[in-house]
Coordinates of C-alpha atoms and ligand atoms in Angstrom, one line a residue:
M1 CA 9.1 -4.8 -0.1
C2 CA 12.4 -3.1 -1.1
G3 CA 12.8 -1.5 -4.4
I4 CA 15.2 -2.4 -7.1
V5 CA 16.4 -0.6 -10.2
G6 CA 19.0 -1.4 -12.9
I7 CA 20.4 0.1 -16.0
V8 CA 22.5 -1.2 -18.9
G9 CA 23.5 2.2 -20.3
R10 CA 25.5 4.2 -22.6
E11 CA 26.5 6.8 -20.1
A12 CA 27.0 7.1 -16.3
V13 CA 24.2 5.3 -14.5
T14 CA 24.7 6.2 -10.9
P15 CA 22.7 9.5 -10.8
R16 CA 19.9 7.9 -12.7
L17 CA 19.9 4.8 -10.4
V18 CA 19.6 7.1 -7.4
D19 CA 16.7 9.0 -9.1
G20 CA 15.0 5.6 -9.6
L21 CA 15.6 4.8 -5.9
Q22 CA 13.9 8.1 -4.9
R23 CA 10.8 6.9 -6.8
L24 CA 11.0 3.6 -5.0
E25 CA 11.5 4.9 -1.5
Y26 CA 7.9 4.2 -0.8
R27 CA 8.9 0.5 -0.8
G28 CA 11.3 1.0 2.2
Y29 CA 13.8 3.4 3.5
D30 CA 16.0 1.4 6.0
S31 CA 19.1 1.6 3.8
A32 CA 20.1 2.1 0.2
G33 CA 22.9 1.2 -2.1
V34 CA 24.3 1.1 -5.7
A35 CA 26.7 -1.2 -7.5
T36 CA 28.2 -0.7 -10.9
L37 CA 30.8 -2.3 -13.1
V38 CA 33.9 -0.2 -13.5
D39 CA 36.4 -1.7 -15.9
G40 CA 34.9 -5.1 -15.3
A41 CA 35.1 -4.9 -11.5
I42 CA 32.2 -4.6 -9.1
A43 CA 32.2 -1.3 -7.2
R44 CA 29.5 -0.3 -4.7
R45 CA 28.4 2.3 -2.2
R46 CA 25.9 1.7 0.5
A47 CA 24.4 3.7 3.4
E48 CA 22.1 3.0 6.4
G49 CA 18.9 5.0 6.6
K50 CA 17.2 7.2 4.0
L51 CA 18.4 7.9 0.5
T52 CA 19.9 11.2 1.5
N53 CA 22.6 9.3 3.3
L54 CA 23.5 7.4 0.2
R55 CA 23.6 10.7 -1.7
N56 CA 26.1 12.0 0.8
V57 CA 28.3 8.9 0.5
L58 CA 28.2 9.2 -3.3
Q59 CA 29.1 12.9 -3.1
A60 CA 32.2 12.0 -1.1
R61 CA 33.0 8.9 -3.2
P62 CA 31.4 9.1 -6.6
L63 CA 30.7 5.9 -8.6
D64 CA 31.4 5.5 -12.3
G65 CA 30.1 2.9 -14.6
I66 CA 27.5 2.5 -17.3
T67 CA 25.9 -0.7 -16.0
G68 CA 24.5 -0.8 -12.5
I69 CA 21.9 -1.9 -10.0
A70 CA 20.5 -0.1 -6.9
H71 CA 18.3 -0.9 -4.0
T72 CA 16.2 0.7 -1.3
R73 CA 15.6 -1.7 1.6
W74 CA 12.8 -2.6 4.0
A75 CA 14.6 -4.9 6.4
T76 CA 13.3 -8.5 6.8
H77 CA 16.3 -10.5 7.8
G78 CA 19.1 -8.6 9.5
A79 CA 19.1 -5.2 11.1
P80 CA 18.9 -2.0 9.0
T81 CA 22.6 -1.4 9.0
E82 CA 25.0 -0.4 6.2
N83 CA 26.6 -3.8 6.3
N84 CA 23.2 -5.5 5.6
A85 CA 22.4 -3.0 2.9
H86 CA 22.1 -4.2 -0.7
P87 CA 23.7 -4.7 -3.2
H88 CA 25.3 -7.8 -1.7
A89 CA 28.5 -8.7 -3.6
T90 CA 31.4 -11.1 -3.9
A91 CA 34.3 -10.2 -6.2
K92 CA 32.4 -11.9 -9.0
V93 CA 28.6 -11.3 -8.5
A94 CA 26.5 -8.4 -7.1
V95 CA 22.8 -8.8 -6.3
V96 CA 19.8 -6.6 -5.4
H97 CA 16.8 -8.5 -4.0
N98 CA 13.2 -7.7 -3.2
G99 CA 11.4 -10.5 -1.4
I100 CA 12.3 -13.2 1.1
I101 CA 14.4 -16.3 0.4
E102 CA 12.8 -18.9 2.7
N103 CA 15.5 -21.5 2.4
F104 CA 18.4 -19.1 3.1
R105 CA 19.6 -20.8 6.2
E106 CA 20.1 -24.1 4.4
L107 CA 21.8 -22.4 1.5
R108 CA 24.0 -20.4 3.9
E109 CA 25.2 -23.5 5.8
E110 CA 25.9 -25.2 2.5
L111 CA 27.9 -22.2 1.1
I112 CA 29.8 -21.7 4.3
A113 CA 30.7 -25.4 4.3
G114 CA 32.0 -24.8 0.7
G115 CA 34.3 -22.1 1.9
H116 CA 32.2 -19.0 1.2
V117 CA 32.4 -16.2 3.8
M118 CA 29.1 -14.5 4.6
E119 CA 29.4 -10.9 5.7
T120 CA 25.8 -10.1 6.4
E121 CA 22.7 -11.4 8.4
T122 CA 20.5 -11.2 5.3
D123 CA 18.6 -13.8 3.4
S124 CA 19.8 -12.2 0.2
E125 CA 23.6 -12.4 0.4
G126 CA 23.5 -16.1 -0.4
I127 CA 22.2 -15.4 -3.9
A128 CA 25.5 -13.6 -4.8
H129 CA 27.4 -16.6 -3.4
L130 CA 25.3 -19.1 -5.2
G131 CA 26.1 -17.3 -8.5
T132 CA 29.8 -17.1 -7.5
A133 CA 29.9 -20.8 -6.9
E134 CA 28.5 -21.5 -10.3
R135 CA 30.9 -19.1 -11.9
D136 CA 33.8 -20.9 -10.1
R137 CA 32.5 -24.1 -11.6
G138 CA 32.9 -22.6 -15.1
A139 CA 29.3 -21.5 -15.7
S140 CA 28.6 -18.5 -17.9
P141 CA 26.7 -15.6 -16.2
Q142 CA 23.5 -16.8 -17.8
Q143 CA 24.0 -20.4 -16.7
A144 CA 25.1 -19.2 -13.2
A145 CA 21.9 -17.1 -12.8
A146 CA 19.6 -19.9 -14.1
R147 CA 21.2 -22.5 -11.8
A148 CA 21.2 -20.2 -8.8
L149 CA 17.5 -19.4 -9.4
R150 CA 16.6 -23.0 -9.2
R151 CA 18.1 -23.3 -5.7
L152 CA 15.9 -20.5 -4.3
D153 CA 12.6 -21.0 -2.4
G154 CA 10.5 -18.0 -1.6
A155 CA 9.7 -14.8 -3.3
F156 CA 12.0 -12.6 -5.2
A157 CA 12.7 -9.9 -7.8
L158 CA 16.4 -9.7 -8.5
G159 CA 19.0 -7.7 -10.4
I160 CA 22.4 -9.3 -10.9
L161 CA 25.7 -8.1 -12.2
F162 CA 28.7 -10.2 -13.1
A163 CA 32.3 -9.0 -12.9
G164 CA 33.9 -8.9 -16.3
H165 CA 30.6 -8.5 -18.1
D166 CA 30.2 -4.8 -18.3
G167 CA 27.3 -4.7 -20.7
L168 CA 25.1 -7.4 -19.0
L169 CA 22.4 -7.2 -16.3
I170 CA 20.3 -10.2 -15.4
G171 CA 16.8 -9.8 -13.8
A172 CA 14.5 -12.4 -12.4
R173 CA 11.2 -12.6 -10.7
R174 CA 9.1 -15.0 -8.7
G175 CA 6.4 -13.7 -6.5
C176 CA 7.5 -10.1 -6.7
P177 CA 7.0 -7.7 -9.6
L178 CA 9.7 -6.7 -12.1
V179 CA 9.5 -4.5 -15.1
V180 CA 11.8 -4.3 -18.1
G181 CA 12.1 -0.9 -19.8
Y182 CA 13.2 -0.4 -23.4
G183 CA 15.4 2.6 -24.2
D184 CA 17.4 3.9 -27.1
G185 CA 20.5 1.8 -26.9
E186 CA 19.9 1.3 -23.2
M187 CA 17.8 -1.1 -21.1
Y188 CA 16.3 -0.8 -17.7
L189 CA 14.9 -2.9 -14.9
G190 CA 12.7 -1.7 -12.1
S191 CA 10.4 -3.0 -9.3
D192 CA 7.7 -1.0 -11.0
A193 CA 7.2 1.3 -14.1
L194 CA 7.4 4.3 -11.8
A195 CA 11.1 3.6 -11.0
I196 CA 12.1 3.9 -14.6
G197 CA 9.4 6.4 -15.6
P198 CA 11.7 9.2 -16.8
L199 CA 13.9 6.7 -18.7
S200 CA 11.3 4.7 -20.6
N201 CA 7.6 4.2 -21.0
R202 CA 7.8 1.1 -23.2
V203 CA 7.8 -1.6 -20.6
C204 CA 7.3 -5.3 -20.3
Y205 CA 6.0 -6.9 -17.1
L206 CA 7.9 -10.1 -16.5
M207 CA 5.7 -13.1 -15.8
E208 CA 6.0 -15.4 -12.8
G209 CA 9.2 -17.4 -13.0
D210 CA 10.7 -15.3 -15.8
W211 CA 14.3 -14.2 -15.9
V212 CA 15.9 -11.8 -18.4
E213 CA 19.2 -11.0 -19.9
L214 CA 19.5 -7.3 -20.6
T215 CA 22.2 -5.8 -22.8
A216 CA 22.3 -2.4 -24.6
E217 CA 20.8 -4.2 -27.6
G218 CA 17.7 -5.4 -25.9
A219 CA 16.2 -8.1 -23.7
V220 CA 16.2 -11.9 -24.0
I221 CA 13.4 -13.3 -21.7
H222 CA 13.4 -16.9 -20.4
D223 CA 10.6 -18.6 -18.6
A224 CA 11.0 -20.8 -15.5
S225 CA 12.2 -23.7 -17.6
D226 CA 14.9 -21.4 -19.2
A227 CA 13.1 -21.5 -22.6
V228 CA 13.3 -18.2 -24.5
V229 CA 9.8 -16.6 -24.5
H230 CA 8.1 -13.6 -26.0
R231 CA 6.4 -11.2 -23.6
E232 CA 4.2 -8.3 -24.7
T233 CA 5.5 -4.7 -24.3
K234 CA 3.1 -1.9 -23.2
L235 CA 3.1 1.8 -23.0
A236 CA 3.2 2.7 -19.3
M237 CA 1.1 5.7 -18.3
I238 CA 3.6 7.1 -15.9
T239 CA 4.8 10.7 -15.7
G240 CA 8.5 11.3 -15.5
G241 CA 8.3 14.1 -12.9
L242 CA 8.6 13.5 -9.2
I243 CA 5.6 14.5 -7.2
E244 CA 6.2 17.7 -5.1
K245 CA 4.9 18.8 -1.7
G246 CA 4.0 22.2 -3.0
N247 CA 3.4 24.6 -0.1
Y248 CA 2.5 21.8 2.3
R249 CA 4.8 20.8 5.1
H250 CA 4.2 17.1 4.4
F251 CA 2.9 15.0 1.6
M252 CA 0.3 13.6 4.1
L253 CA -1.2 17.0 4.7
K254 CA -1.2 17.8 1.0
E255 CA -3.0 14.5 0.3
I256 CA -5.6 15.1 3.0
Y257 CA -6.3 18.5 1.4
E258 CA -6.5 16.9 -2.1
Q259 CA -9.5 14.9 -1.0
P260 CA -12.3 17.1 -2.3
A261 CA -10.7 17.1 -5.8
V262 CA -9.7 13.4 -6.0
I263 CA -13.0 12.2 -4.6
G264 CA -14.7 14.4 -7.3
D265 CA -12.4 12.9 -10.0
T266 CA -13.2 9.3 -8.8
L267 CA -16.9 10.0 -8.6
G268 CA -16.8 11.5 -12.1
T269 CA -15.8 8.0 -13.4
Y270 CA -18.8 6.3 -11.8
Y271 CA -21.5 8.9 -11.9
N272 CA -23.3 9.9 -15.1
Q273 CA -24.4 13.5 -14.8
L274 CA -27.1 13.1 -17.5
S275 CA -28.9 10.2 -16.0
R276 CA -27.8 11.2 -12.4
R277 CA -27.1 7.6 -11.7
V278 CA -24.1 5.5 -10.8
V279 CA -22.7 3.8 -13.9
L280 CA -20.1 1.1 -13.7
P281 CA -18.1 -0.3 -16.6
E282 CA -19.5 -3.4 -18.1
L283 CA -19.0 -6.3 -15.7
P284 CA -18.3 -9.9 -16.9
F285 CA -20.8 -11.2 -14.3
D286 CA -24.2 -10.3 -13.1
L287 CA -24.4 -8.4 -9.8
A288 CA -28.0 -9.5 -9.4
S289 CA -27.0 -13.2 -9.0
V290 CA -23.7 -13.2 -7.2
P291 CA -24.3 -15.4 -4.2
K292 CA -21.9 -13.7 -1.9
I293 CA -19.3 -10.9 -1.8
T294 CA -15.9 -11.6 -0.2
I295 CA -13.8 -8.5 0.4
V296 CA -10.1 -8.9 1.1
A297 CA -7.5 -6.2 1.8
C298 CA -4.8 -5.0 4.3
G299 CA -4.5 -2.1 6.7
T300 CA -6.4 1.0 5.8
A301 CA -7.8 -0.7 2.6
Y302 CA -9.2 -3.4 4.8
Y303 CA -11.1 -0.8 6.8
A304 CA -12.5 0.6 3.6
G305 CA -13.7 -3.0 2.9
L306 CA -15.2 -3.2 6.4
V307 CA -17.2 -0.1 5.7
A308 CA -18.3 -1.6 2.4
K309 CA -19.6 -4.7 4.2
Y310 CA -22.1 -2.5 6.0
W311 CA -23.1 -0.9 2.7
F312 CA -23.4 -4.2 0.7
E313 CA -25.5 -5.8 3.5
R314 CA -27.7 -2.9 4.4
V315 CA -28.1 -1.2 1.0
G316 CA -27.4 -4.1 -1.4
R317 CA -29.1 -6.8 0.7
V318 CA -26.3 -9.2 -0.2
G319 CA -24.1 -11.2 2.2
A320 CA -20.6 -9.8 2.4
E321 CA -17.6 -11.0 4.3
V322 CA -14.4 -9.1 4.8
D323 CA -11.1 -10.3 6.0
V324 CA -7.5 -9.2 6.2
A325 CA -5.5 -10.8 3.4
S326 CA -2.8 -12.3 5.6
E327 CA -5.4 -14.3 7.4
F328 CA -7.7 -15.0 4.5
R329 CA -5.0 -16.5 2.3
Y330 CA -4.3 -19.3 4.7
R331 CA -7.9 -19.8 6.0
E332 CA -9.0 -22.0 3.1
A333 CA -12.3 -20.1 3.1
A334 CA -15.2 -22.0 1.5
L335 CA -16.5 -19.8 -1.2
P336 CA -19.7 -20.3 -3.3
E337 CA -19.1 -21.0 -7.0
G338 CA -19.6 -17.7 -8.9
G339 CA -19.2 -15.5 -5.9
L340 CA -17.7 -12.0 -6.2
A341 CA -14.3 -11.4 -4.6
V342 CA -13.4 -7.8 -4.2
F343 CA -9.7 -6.7 -3.5
V344 CA -9.0 -3.2 -2.3
S345 CA -5.5 -1.8 -2.5
Q346 CA -3.9 1.5 -3.0
S347 CA -0.6 0.1 -4.4
G348 CA -2.1 -2.9 -6.1
E349 CA 1.1 -4.7 -5.1
T350 CA 0.4 -5.9 -1.5
A351 CA 1.7 -9.4 -1.4
D352 CA -1.0 -10.9 0.8
T353 CA -3.8 -9.3 -1.1
L354 CA -2.4 -10.6 -4.4
A355 CA -2.1 -14.1 -2.9
A356 CA -5.7 -13.9 -1.7
L357 CA -6.8 -12.9 -5.1
R358 CA -5.1 -15.9 -6.6
Y359 CA -6.8 -18.2 -4.1
C360 CA -10.2 -16.7 -5.0
R361 CA -9.5 -17.3 -8.6
E362 CA -8.8 -21.0 -7.9
Q363 CA -12.1 -21.1 -6.0
G364 CA -14.1 -19.9 -9.0
Q365 CA -14.8 -16.4 -7.8
H366 CA -15.2 -13.4 -10.1
I367 CA -12.3 -11.1 -9.4
L368 CA -12.9 -7.3 -9.0
S369 CA -10.3 -4.9 -7.7
V370 CA -10.4 -1.4 -6.4
V371 CA -6.9 -0.1 -6.9
N372 CA -5.1 3.2 -7.3
V373 CA -2.3 2.0 -9.5
P374 CA -3.9 0.7 -12.7
E375 CA -0.8 -1.0 -13.9
S376 CA -0.2 -2.9 -10.7
S377 CA -0.1 -6.7 -10.3
I378 CA -3.5 -6.8 -8.6
A379 CA -5.1 -4.8 -11.4
R380 CA -3.5 -6.9 -14.1
E381 CA -4.8 -10.1 -12.5
S382 CA -8.4 -8.9 -12.0
D383 CA -11.4 -9.6 -14.2
V384 CA -12.5 -6.1 -13.7
V385 CA -10.8 -3.1 -12.2
L386 CA -12.6 -0.1 -10.7
P387 CA -9.8 2.4 -10.3
T388 CA -9.7 5.1 -7.7
H389 CA -8.4 8.4 -9.1
A390 CA -6.6 9.5 -6.0
G391 CA -3.4 10.2 -7.9
P392 CA 0.0 9.2 -6.5
E393 CA -0.1 8.8 -2.7
I394 CA 3.3 9.4 -1.3
G395 CA 2.7 9.7 2.5
V396 CA 3.0 6.2 4.0
A397 CA -0.2 6.8 5.9
S398 CA -3.0 6.3 3.5
T399 CA -5.5 9.1 3.3
K400 CA -6.9 10.2 0.0
A401 CA -6.7 6.6 -1.4
F402 CA -8.9 5.5 1.5
T403 CA -11.7 8.0 0.9
C404 CA -11.6 7.3 -2.8
Q405 CA -11.8 3.6 -2.1
L406 CA -14.9 4.3 0.0
V407 CA -16.4 6.3 -2.9
V408 CA -15.9 3.5 -5.4
L409 CA -17.2 0.9 -3.0
A410 CA -20.3 3.1 -2.3
C411 CA -20.9 3.2 -6.1
L412 CA -20.5 -0.6 -6.3
A413 CA -23.0 -1.0 -3.4
I414 CA -25.5 1.2 -5.1
A415 CA -25.1 -0.6 -8.4
T416 CA -25.5 -3.9 -6.5
A417 CA -28.6 -2.7 -4.7
R418 CA -30.2 -1.6 -8.0
A419 CA -29.3 -4.8 -9.8
R420 CA -30.9 -6.9 -7.0
G421 CA -33.9 -4.7 -6.7
A422 CA -33.0 -3.9 -3.1
I423 CA -33.7 -0.2 -3.5
D424 CA -36.3 1.7 -5.4
A425 CA -35.5 4.7 -7.7
A426 CA -36.2 7.2 -4.9
A427 CA -33.8 5.5 -2.5
E428 CA -31.2 5.2 -5.2
A429 CA -31.5 8.9 -6.0
E430 CA -31.2 9.8 -2.3
L431 CA -28.0 7.8 -1.9
T432 CA -26.5 9.0 -5.2
H433 CA -27.2 12.6 -4.3
A434 CA -25.5 12.1 -0.9
L435 CA -22.4 10.8 -2.7
V436 CA -22.3 13.7 -5.2
E437 CA -22.4 16.1 -2.3
V438 CA -19.3 14.6 -0.8
P439 CA -16.6 16.8 -2.5
A440 CA -18.3 20.0 -1.3
A441 CA -18.9 18.6 2.1
A442 CA -15.3 17.5 2.4
T443 CA -14.2 21.0 1.7
E444 CA -16.4 22.2 4.6
V445 CA -14.9 19.5 6.9
L446 CA -11.4 20.7 6.1
K447 CA -12.3 24.1 7.4
H448 CA -12.2 22.6 10.9
D449 CA -8.5 22.0 10.6
D450 CA -7.4 24.7 13.0
R451 CA -9.7 23.4 15.7
I452 CA -8.5 19.8 15.1
E453 CA -4.9 21.0 15.4
A454 CA -5.6 22.6 18.7
I455 CA -7.3 19.4 20.1
A456 CA -4.4 17.3 18.7
G457 CA -2.0 19.3 20.8
D458 CA -3.8 17.8 23.9
I459 CA -4.2 14.3 22.5
A460 CA -0.5 14.2 21.5
K461 CA 0.4 14.2 25.2
A462 CA -1.5 10.9 25.9
R463 CA 0.2 7.5 26.0
D464 CA -3.0 5.7 24.9
V465 CA -6.0 6.7 23.0
L466 CA -9.3 4.9 22.3
Y467 CA -11.6 5.4 19.3
L468 CA -15.2 4.3 19.4
G469 CA -17.8 4.0 16.6
R470 CA -20.9 2.0 15.7
G471 CA -22.1 0.6 12.4
A472 CA -20.2 1.9 9.4
L473 CA -18.3 4.2 11.8
Y474 CA -16.8 1.3 13.7
P475 CA -14.3 0.8 10.9
L476 CA -13.5 4.5 11.1
A477 CA -12.7 4.0 14.8
L478 CA -10.2 1.3 13.7
E479 CA -8.8 3.5 11.0
G480 CA -8.5 6.5 13.3
A481 CA -6.5 4.3 15.7
L482 CA -4.3 3.0 13.0
K483 CA -3.6 6.5 11.6
L484 CA -2.6 7.7 15.1
K485 CA -0.4 4.7 15.8
E486 CA 1.5 4.6 12.6
I487 CA 2.6 8.2 12.4
S488 CA 2.6 9.5 16.0
Y489 CA 3.6 6.3 17.7
I490 CA 0.9 6.8 20.3
H491 CA -0.7 3.5 21.3
A492 CA -4.3 3.6 20.1
E493 CA -7.2 1.1 19.7
G494 CA -10.5 1.2 17.9
Y495 CA -13.6 -0.5 19.3
A496 CA -17.1 -1.0 18.4
A497 CA -18.8 1.3 20.9
G498 CA -21.1 -1.4 22.2
E499 CA -18.1 -3.6 23.0
M500 CA -16.7 -1.2 25.6
K501 CA -18.6 -2.8 28.5
H502 CA -17.3 -6.2 27.6
G503 CA -13.7 -5.3 28.7
P504 CA -12.1 -2.2 27.3
I505 CA -14.0 0.1 29.6
A506 CA -11.6 -1.0 32.3
L507 CA -9.0 1.1 30.5
I508 CA -10.9 4.3 31.1
D509 CA -9.2 6.9 33.2
P510 CA -8.5 10.6 32.7
A511 CA -5.2 9.9 31.0
V512 CA -6.8 8.0 28.1
P513 CA -8.6 10.3 25.7
V514 CA -11.5 8.6 23.9
V515 CA -12.5 9.7 20.4
V516 CA -16.1 9.1 19.8
L517 CA -17.2 9.1 16.2
A518 CA -20.9 9.8 16.3
P519 CA -22.7 11.5 13.4
S520 CA -26.4 11.8 13.9
D521 CA -27.3 8.5 12.3
R522 CA -29.9 5.9 13.4
L523 CA -27.3 4.5 15.9
F524 CA -26.5 7.9 17.3
G525 CA -28.5 7.4 20.6
K526 CA -26.7 4.1 21.3
T527 CA -23.3 5.5 20.6
V528 CA -24.0 8.5 22.8
S529 CA -25.1 6.2 25.6
N530 CA -21.8 4.4 25.4
M531 CA -20.1 7.8 25.5
H532 CA -21.8 8.7 28.7
E533 CA -20.8 5.4 30.2
V534 CA -17.2 6.5 29.6
I535 CA -17.8 10.0 30.9
A536 CA -19.3 8.6 34.1
R537 CA -16.1 6.8 34.7
G538 CA -13.9 9.8 34.3
G539 CA -13.0 9.4 30.7
R540 CA -12.1 12.4 28.6
I541 CA -14.1 12.5 25.4
L542 CA -13.4 14.0 22.0
L543 CA -16.9 13.9 20.4
V544 CA -16.8 14.1 16.6
T545 CA -20.4 14.7 15.5
D546 CA -22.5 17.1 13.4
V547 CA -24.8 20.0 14.1
E548 CA -27.8 17.8 14.7
G549 CA -25.8 15.4 16.8
E550 CA -24.4 18.1 19.0
R551 CA -27.9 19.2 19.9
H552 CA -28.7 15.8 21.3
A553 CA -25.4 14.6 22.7
G554 CA -25.7 16.1 26.2
D555 CA -22.8 17.5 28.2
G556 CA -19.6 16.1 29.5
A557 CA -17.3 15.8 26.4
A558 CA -13.9 17.4 27.0
W559 CA -13.7 18.5 23.4
K560 CA -16.3 18.7 20.6
L561 CA -15.8 18.8 16.9
V562 CA -19.0 19.8 15.2
L563 CA -19.0 19.0 11.5
P564 CA -21.8 20.0 9.1
D565 CA -24.8 17.7 9.0
M566 CA -24.2 14.8 6.7
H567 CA -26.2 11.9 5.2
E568 CA -25.7 8.7 7.1
F569 CA -24.6 6.9 4.0
V570 CA -21.5 9.1 3.4
A571 CA -20.6 9.8 7.0
P572 CA -17.7 7.3 6.9
V573 CA -16.2 9.2 4.1
L574 CA -16.4 12.6 5.7
Q575 CA -15.5 11.4 9.2
A576 CA -12.3 10.1 7.8
I577 CA -11.0 13.6 7.4
P578 CA -11.0 14.6 11.0
V579 CA -9.4 11.3 12.1
Q580 CA -6.7 11.9 9.5
L581 CA -6.1 15.5 10.6
L582 CA -6.1 14.5 14.3
A583 CA -3.3 11.9 13.7
Y584 CA -1.4 14.3 11.4
H585 CA -1.3 17.2 13.9
A586 CA -0.6 14.8 16.9
A587 CA 2.4 13.4 14.9
V588 CA 3.7 16.9 14.0
S589 CA 3.4 18.0 17.6
R590 CA 5.5 14.9 18.6
G591 CA 8.0 15.7 16.0
T592 CA 7.8 12.3 14.2
D593 CA 8.7 11.7 10.6
V594 CA 5.1 12.0 9.3
D595 CA 5.6 10.9 5.7
Q596 CA 8.1 8.1 6.4
P597 CA 7.3 6.8 9.9
R598 CA 9.7 4.4 11.4
N599 CA 9.6 0.7 10.5
L600 CA 7.0 1.1 7.7
A601 CA 7.0 1.1 4.0
K602 CA 4.3 2.4 1.6
S603 CA 4.0 -0.8 -0.3
V604 CA 4.1 -4.1 1.5
T605 CA 5.4 -6.6 -1.1
V606 CA 6.4 -9.3 1.3
E607 CA 4.0 -11.4 3.3
Ligands
M6R701 O1 -1.3 -0.6 -1.0 P1 -2.4 -1.2 -0.1 O2 -3.6 -0.4 0.0 O3 -2.7 -2.6 -0.4 O4 -1.7 -1.2 1.4 C1 -2.4 -1.8 2.4 C2 -1.8 -1.3 3.7 O5 -0.4 -1.7 3.8 C3 -1.9 0.2 4.0 O6 -3.2 0.6 3.9 C4 -1.3 0.6 5.3 O7 -2.0 0.0 6.4 C5 -1.2 2.1 5.4 N1 0.1 2.5 5.9 C6 -2.2 2.7 6.4 O8 -2.1 4.1 6.5

C-alpha cells in the first residue's frame, strides 16, 4: 500500500505533490510527507494522520523546491507516527517507499554496525542509508541507486532524491506499480496514473525490476540488469478533476446511490439490445471446453466470486472453485491445463490477487479479470478483461464495484451456460431479462433507505451481529458482516444458515441481532426454518425478504425489511443494497469515519 508521487519540475512542486497525495489517499492515510531539494539540500515536512494534517504543517512551514517526492502511508513496520512517516532521509538521500523490504533487519544491523544512525522503526529508512553509504564510497546518484536496489529483498516502488542534484529524481519498481509521466519540460512519477492525472496523461508503466532516472529533459529507463531499455508510452484515460461528494454526506452513500446507474452502464457493455442477449468481447479461449473455472480475489471481490461460483455451477454446469488470493497463492493448487482463472478486483492492484494471477499463468490457465480500473496491473496482465463500469470508488468500503462485479460475473455465467448448452433459449431469455431489470429494481430497493436507517439505529447498539444466508445469499451474509465490521467497528460474522446448529447458534441471545437474508427463492423454506430456530432461542431477527417471502415467513422477527419481489438469479445483487445501507447507517450512528475507516486502505498493494 502507500502512495508515492514525484516531480522534477520547472516551478514549485509542493502544492502539486500534495494534490497527487490527495489522489493517492485511497492507498493509506496513516501519515503523509513531502521532501524537496532546496538549493541542493534535502528539506522535508511530515505529519501523522490524514493529509489535512500535512497541509496544516505546510501552511505553517511552507516548502520550496522544484524537485520533490511525497508519500501517503499505510503502516506496515512501525507505528503510524510522524517520526515513521516518509520521506525517510539522511543529509544526502531522501526516499519514499511503497511495499515491504523483507531483509530490512539484516540491512539495518549492517548499516548500524557501519555507523549509520536509524531514527525510525520502518523497513524503508534503510534504503536512504544504503544510498548514503554508496554516495560516501564515491558512487554517483545513479550508481548509488542501482547498487542499493540490488541489496533489497521484497516488494517496492521507490522515489529517491539526492542532495546536490536538484534536477534529478530516481524511481524504481519491483512488485509494486510505478508510472512515469511525461510533461512539457517536467517529468512525473506516481504509484498510478491517477496520482499524476492533472499533470500528464502520457505515461509509461515501468516493468518489473526497472529503475528510471528522471530529469526535466525526460526519462532514462534501466532494466534490472541496469541496461538502458525502451518502454512504451501510452495515453492514460484519467480525468484531472477530483471526484466530489456532491450533496451526499459521504462518498460511500453517494456510491450506494449510484448503483442503478453504474449497474446499467456495466450491463450496457455486455447486453445487446437488438438481440436481447448477453454478448461478451471475443475470448481467446472457448468457454464450452474449459475444464474448470478458478476464481480468486480478496475481501468483497472474493464474495462476488463466491456468488459467481453458485452461478457457474448451477447455471453454467461447470465446476468452479473460489479462494481468497492470500491463501490461493501459496496453496500450490493443482489446476487442469487450459482451465479458466478469473480474477476479480476493484482496484486491479491487490498484491495477493496479482500474485495469484501470475501463478495461474504459470499453470497454463487462461487469465480473465473483472476489474474496475482498466489500466491497472491485473488488467494489463490478463488475457481478457471484462471491465466493470462502476466509475471511481472512493469510499474504502466497496459497494458499487461489488454489484457491478456481480453483474459482469452473471453475464459471464450466462455466456458460459449458453456455450456449454447448459440452458435453452427460454431459460437464457429469462435470466437475461432478470438482469436487465436490475437497475430499475435497485432504484426501488433504495427507496427503503429511511426504514433501513431506523433499523440501523437499533443494530448500532449491538456489540455483535450475525448474518445468515443460504445458497448465493450465503456470500451476501459474509459481505454484510464485512461491511458492518469495517466501517462501524461492530463485531459481525456471516454464516451459511444451515451451519448455525453446528456451533454458532450457541451465540444467540437477545443482545445479538441476527440479519437473515431470505428472498423467496427455492431455499426460502429452509432459511426460514433456521430463522425460527434462532427466534425460539430468544434471538432478535432482522428479516430481509420480499413481498412473497413476507407472506410465508411467519411471525417472530423483531424487524422486517420487505423488498419488491425479485428473480432468484439477481437476488444477490439487489440484497447487497440493504446490507450496504445497514452498515452505512450503523456507522454514521456510531460516529465513525465512514469513508476512511481506521487501519484500512482502499487498495491493498502489499501482501
Ligand atoms: O481492489 P480489490 O477489489 O482487489 O480489493 C479487495 C479488497 O481489499 C476489498 O474488497 C476490501 O475488502 C473492501 N474494503 C471491502 O469493502
